[in-house]
Amino acid sequence: MWRIILGVEEEVSSFVLPMGATVNMDGTSLYLAVAAVFIAQAFGMNLSLEAQLGIVATATLSSIGTAGVPGASVTMLVIILEQAGIPEAGLALIFAVDRPLDMLRTVVNVTGDAAVSMVVAKSVGKLGEPKKKD
């Protein structure tokens, strides 16, 4: 089995990745916003532009506070549904598919963290050449 070393020096990655694991939750933020809109549509609700922007803002802010454990974002989804006036009963539509989606959210979160570490390394001049390692 082989892996690709991206060329980010340890000095940069040891600073960026712990912070990114806490703050940079791209997948979680996207999931929360999409799930809230999905539940609203399932209930036949028409969301105004202001309501949709409120959902996006709340999803972005609450994803920062979401714990990095499986299923934690469902708890944050309750906050977003309450803020947007969407019935919390819609969570029943999400529970069945949350586990596989949670794994996909993790992939997006980790990919975002890796991308940010490469951008930071490039901006401070500490990005080397990628290498393939056995």
PDB file of C-alpha atoms in Angstrom:
ATOM      1  CA  MET A   1       0.000   0.000   0.000  1.00  0.00           C
ATOM      2  CA  TRP A   2       1.279   3.460  -0.785  1.00  0.00           C
ATOM      3  CA  ARG A   3       0.440   6.967   0.263  1.00  0.00           C
ATOM      4  CA  ILE A   4       1.195  10.383  -1.150  1.00  0.00           C
ATOM      5  CA  ILE A   5       3.098  12.850   0.979  1.00  0.00           C
ATOM      6  CA  LEU A   6       1.815  16.304  -0.015  1.00  0.00           C
ATOM      7  CA  GLY A   7       5.030  18.147   0.754  1.00  0.00           C
ATOM      8  CA  VAL A   8       3.741  20.278   3.636  1.00  0.00           C
ATOM      9  CA  GLU A   9       6.406  20.732   6.291  1.00  0.00           C
ATOM     10  CA  GLU A  10       5.585  19.495   9.775  1.00  0.00           C
ATOM     11  CA  GLU A  11       5.939  22.992  11.223  1.00  0.00           C
ATOM     12  CA  VAL A  12       3.008  24.198   9.108  1.00  0.00           C
ATOM     13  CA  SER A  13       0.841  21.100   9.377  1.00  0.00           C
ATOM     14  CA  SER A  14       1.207  20.902  13.155  1.00  0.00           C
ATOM     15  CA  PHE A  15      -0.172  24.444  13.376  1.00  0.00           C
ATOM     16  CA  VAL A  16      -2.875  24.331  10.688  1.00  0.00           C
ATOM     17  CA  LEU A  17      -4.392  20.870  11.110  1.00  0.00           C
ATOM     18  CA  PRO A  18      -5.380  21.024  14.807  1.00  0.00           C
ATOM     19  CA  MET A  19      -7.031  24.387  14.236  1.00  0.00           C
ATOM     20  CA  GLY A  20      -8.676  23.160  11.036  1.00  0.00           C
ATOM     21  CA  ALA A  21     -10.040  20.067  12.751  1.00  0.00           C
ATOM     22  CA  THR A  22     -11.891  22.363  15.141  1.00  0.00           C
ATOM     23  CA  VAL A  23     -12.875  25.342  13.011  1.00  0.00           C
ATOM     24  CA  ASN A  24     -12.816  24.253   9.364  1.00  0.00           C
ATOM     25  CA  MET A  25     -15.910  22.034   9.178  1.00  0.00           C
ATOM     26  CA  ASP A  26     -16.865  22.566   5.525  1.00  0.00           C
ATOM     27  CA  GLY A  27     -18.709  19.276   5.133  1.00  0.00           C
ATOM     28  CA  THR A  28     -20.671  19.765   8.324  1.00  0.00           C
ATOM     29  CA  SER A  29     -21.695  23.289   7.364  1.00  0.00           C
ATOM     30  CA  LEU A  30     -22.853  22.199   3.914  1.00  0.00           C
ATOM     31  CA  TYR A  31     -24.728  19.228   5.340  1.00  0.00           C
ATOM     32  CA  LEU A  32     -26.554  21.295   7.945  1.00  0.00           C
ATOM     33  CA  ALA A  33     -27.748  23.844   5.393  1.00  0.00           C
ATOM     34  CA  VAL A  34     -28.808  21.247   2.821  1.00  0.00           C
ATOM     35  CA  ALA A  35     -30.549  19.075   5.419  1.00  0.00           C
ATOM     36  CA  ALA A  36     -32.513  22.048   6.767  1.00  0.00           C
ATOM     37  CA  VAL A  37     -33.672  23.058   3.290  1.00  0.00           C
ATOM     38  CA  PHE A  38     -34.533  19.426   2.492  1.00  0.00           C
ATOM     39  CA  ILE A  39     -36.676  19.108   5.615  1.00  0.00           C
ATOM     40  CA  ALA A  40     -38.426  22.401   4.815  1.00  0.00           C
ATOM     41  CA  GLN A  41     -39.198  21.199   1.290  1.00  0.00           C
ATOM     42  CA  ALA A  42     -40.438  17.861   2.621  1.00  0.00           C
ATOM     43  CA  PHE A  43     -42.935  19.774   4.774  1.00  0.00           C
ATOM     44  CA  GLY A  44     -43.978  21.894   1.793  1.00  0.00           C
ATOM     45  CA  MET A  45     -42.549  25.103   3.236  1.00  0.00           C
ATOM     46  CA  ASN A  46     -41.426  27.932   0.980  1.00  0.00           C
ATOM     47  CA  LEU A  47     -38.294  29.542   2.367  1.00  0.00           C
ATOM     48  CA  SER A  48     -37.669  33.203   1.616  1.00  0.00           C
ATOM     49  CA  LEU A  49     -34.220  34.414   0.652  1.00  0.00           C
ATOM     50  CA  GLU A  50     -33.793  35.849   4.148  1.00  0.00           C
ATOM     51  CA  ALA A  51     -34.677  32.489   5.715  1.00  0.00           C
ATOM     52  CA  GLN A  52     -32.212  30.687   3.454  1.00  0.00           C
ATOM     53  CA  LEU A  53     -29.441  33.160   4.290  1.00  0.00           C
ATOM     54  CA  GLY A  54     -30.259  32.715   7.976  1.00  0.00           C
ATOM     55  CA  ILE A  55     -29.939  28.957   7.564  1.00  0.00           C
ATOM     56  CA  VAL A  56     -26.552  29.323   5.855  1.00  0.00           C
ATOM     57  CA  ALA A  57     -25.265  31.737   8.516  1.00  0.00           C
ATOM     58  CA  THR A  58     -26.482  29.574  11.393  1.00  0.00           C
ATOM     59  CA  ALA A  59     -25.113  26.410   9.759  1.00  0.00           C
ATOM     60  CA  THR A  60     -21.713  28.016   9.271  1.00  0.00           C
ATOM     61  CA  LEU A  61     -21.509  29.287  12.839  1.00  0.00           C
ATOM     62  CA  SER A  62     -22.857  26.113  14.427  1.00  0.00           C
ATOM     63  CA  SER A  63     -20.504  23.889  12.432  1.00  0.00           C
ATOM     64  CA  ILE A  64     -17.602  25.606  14.194  1.00  0.00           C
ATOM     65  CA  GLY A  65     -19.019  24.479  17.537  1.00  0.00           C
ATOM     66  CA  THR A  66     -19.870  20.963  16.448  1.00  0.00           C
ATOM     67  CA  ALA A  67     -17.893  18.241  18.195  1.00  0.00           C
ATOM     68  CA  GLY A  68     -15.851  15.963  15.976  1.00  0.00           C
ATOM     69  CA  VAL A  69     -17.724  12.815  16.971  1.00  0.00           C
ATOM     70  CA  PRO A  70     -20.154  10.712  14.923  1.00  0.00           C
ATOM     71  CA  GLY A  71     -23.692  12.050  14.931  1.00  0.00           C
ATOM     72  CA  ALA A  72     -22.912  15.368  16.631  1.00  0.00           C
ATOM     73  CA  SER A  73     -24.204  17.443  13.741  1.00  0.00           C
ATOM     74  CA  VAL A  74     -27.740  16.110  14.225  1.00  0.00           C
ATOM     75  CA  THR A  75     -27.820  18.035  17.487  1.00  0.00           C
ATOM     76  CA  MET A  76     -26.765  21.201  15.690  1.00  0.00           C
ATOM     77  CA  LEU A  77     -29.428  20.594  13.059  1.00  0.00           C
ATOM     78  CA  VAL A  78     -32.063  21.070  15.763  1.00  0.00           C
ATOM     79  CA  ILE A  79     -30.726  24.592  16.377  1.00  0.00           C
ATOM     80  CA  ILE A  80     -30.918  25.452  12.694  1.00  0.00           C
ATOM     81  CA  LEU A  81     -34.421  24.057  12.296  1.00  0.00           C
ATOM     82  CA  GLU A  82     -35.587  26.056  15.316  1.00  0.00           C
ATOM     83  CA  GLN A  83     -33.986  29.241  13.994  1.00  0.00           C
ATOM     84  CA  ALA A  84     -35.677  28.846  10.612  1.00  0.00           C
ATOM     85  CA  GLY A  85     -39.066  27.860  12.030  1.00  0.00           C
ATOM     86  CA  ILE A  86     -38.941  24.382  10.495  1.00  0.00           C
ATOM     87  CA  PRO A  87     -40.613  21.575  12.491  1.00  0.00           C
ATOM     88  CA  GLU A  88     -38.086  19.413  14.361  1.00  0.00           C
ATOM     89  CA  ALA A  89     -40.170  16.357  13.481  1.00  0.00           C
ATOM     90  CA  GLY A  90     -38.347  16.434  10.157  1.00  0.00           C
ATOM     91  CA  LEU A  91     -35.275  15.026  11.882  1.00  0.00           C
ATOM     92  CA  ALA A  92     -36.895  11.616  11.461  1.00  0.00           C
ATOM     93  CA  LEU A  93     -36.217  11.965   7.730  1.00  0.00           C
ATOM     94  CA  ILE A  94     -32.506  12.435   8.416  1.00  0.00           C
ATOM     95  CA  PHE A  95     -31.766   9.832  11.100  1.00  0.00           C
ATOM     96  CA  ALA A  96     -31.828   6.840   8.745  1.00  0.00           C
ATOM     97  CA  VAL A  97     -29.219   8.218   6.358  1.00  0.00           C
ATOM     98  CA  ASP A  98     -27.122  10.215   8.812  1.00  0.00           C
ATOM     99  CA  ARG A  99     -24.445   7.582   9.462  1.00  0.00           C
ATOM    100  CA  PRO A 100     -23.227   7.213   5.842  1.00  0.00           C
ATOM    101  CA  LEU A 101     -23.561  10.960   5.312  1.00  0.00           C
ATOM    102  CA  ASP A 102     -21.488  11.483   8.457  1.00  0.00           C
ATOM    103  CA  MET A 103     -18.660   9.519   6.871  1.00  0.00           C
ATOM    104  CA  LEU A 104     -18.883  11.655   3.739  1.00  0.00           C
ATOM    105  CA  ARG A 105     -18.902  14.857   5.826  1.00  0.00           C
ATOM    106  CA  THR A 106     -15.676  13.680   7.429  1.00  0.00           C
ATOM    107  CA  VAL A 107     -14.079  13.212   4.001  1.00  0.00           C
ATOM    108  CA  VAL A 108     -15.018  16.774   3.007  1.00  0.00           C
ATOM    109  CA  ASN A 109     -13.775  18.168   6.332  1.00  0.00           C
ATOM    110  CA  VAL A 110     -10.410  16.380   6.086  1.00  0.00           C
ATOM    111  CA  THR A 111      -9.963  17.340   2.427  1.00  0.00           C
ATOM    112  CA  GLY A 112     -10.611  20.968   3.341  1.00  0.00           C
ATOM    113  CA  ASP A 113      -8.051  20.781   6.136  1.00  0.00           C
ATOM    114  CA  ALA A 114      -5.446  19.303   3.778  1.00  0.00           C
ATOM    115  CA  ALA A 115      -6.143  21.970   1.155  1.00  0.00           C
ATOM    116  CA  VAL A 116      -5.813  24.786   3.687  1.00  0.00           C
ATOM    117  CA  SER A 117      -2.540  23.366   4.997  1.00  0.00           C
ATOM    118  CA  MET A 118      -1.165  23.315   1.448  1.00  0.00           C
ATOM    119  CA  VAL A 119      -2.284  26.910   0.805  1.00  0.00           C
ATOM    120  CA  VAL A 120      -0.704  28.101   4.052  1.00  0.00           C
ATOM    121  CA  ALA A 121       2.506  26.168   3.334  1.00  0.00           C
ATOM    122  CA  LYS A 122       2.674  27.682  -0.158  1.00  0.00           C
ATOM    123  CA  SER A 123       2.081  31.200   1.174  1.00  0.00           C
ATOM    124  CA  VAL A 124       4.925  30.940   3.713  1.00  0.00           C
ATOM    125  CA  GLY A 125       7.262  29.176   1.275  1.00  0.00           C
ATOM    126  CA  LYS A 126       7.303  25.805   3.045  1.00  0.00           C
ATOM    127  CA  LEU A 127       5.632  23.611   0.438  1.00  0.00           C
ATOM    128  CA  GLY A 128       7.835  20.929  -1.065  1.00  0.00           C
ATOM    129  CA  GLU A 129       7.206  18.520  -3.913  1.00  0.00           C
ATOM    130  CA  PRO A 130       4.632  15.751  -3.390  1.00  0.00           C
ATOM    131  CA  LYS A 131       6.179  12.290  -3.036  1.00  0.00           C
ATOM    132  CA  LYS A 132       4.868   8.778  -3.358  1.00  0.00           C
ATOM    133  CA  LYS A 133       5.835   6.620  -0.405  1.00  0.00           C
ATOM    134  CA  ASP A 134       5.495   2.850  -0.064  1.00  0.00           C
TER     135      ASP A 134
END
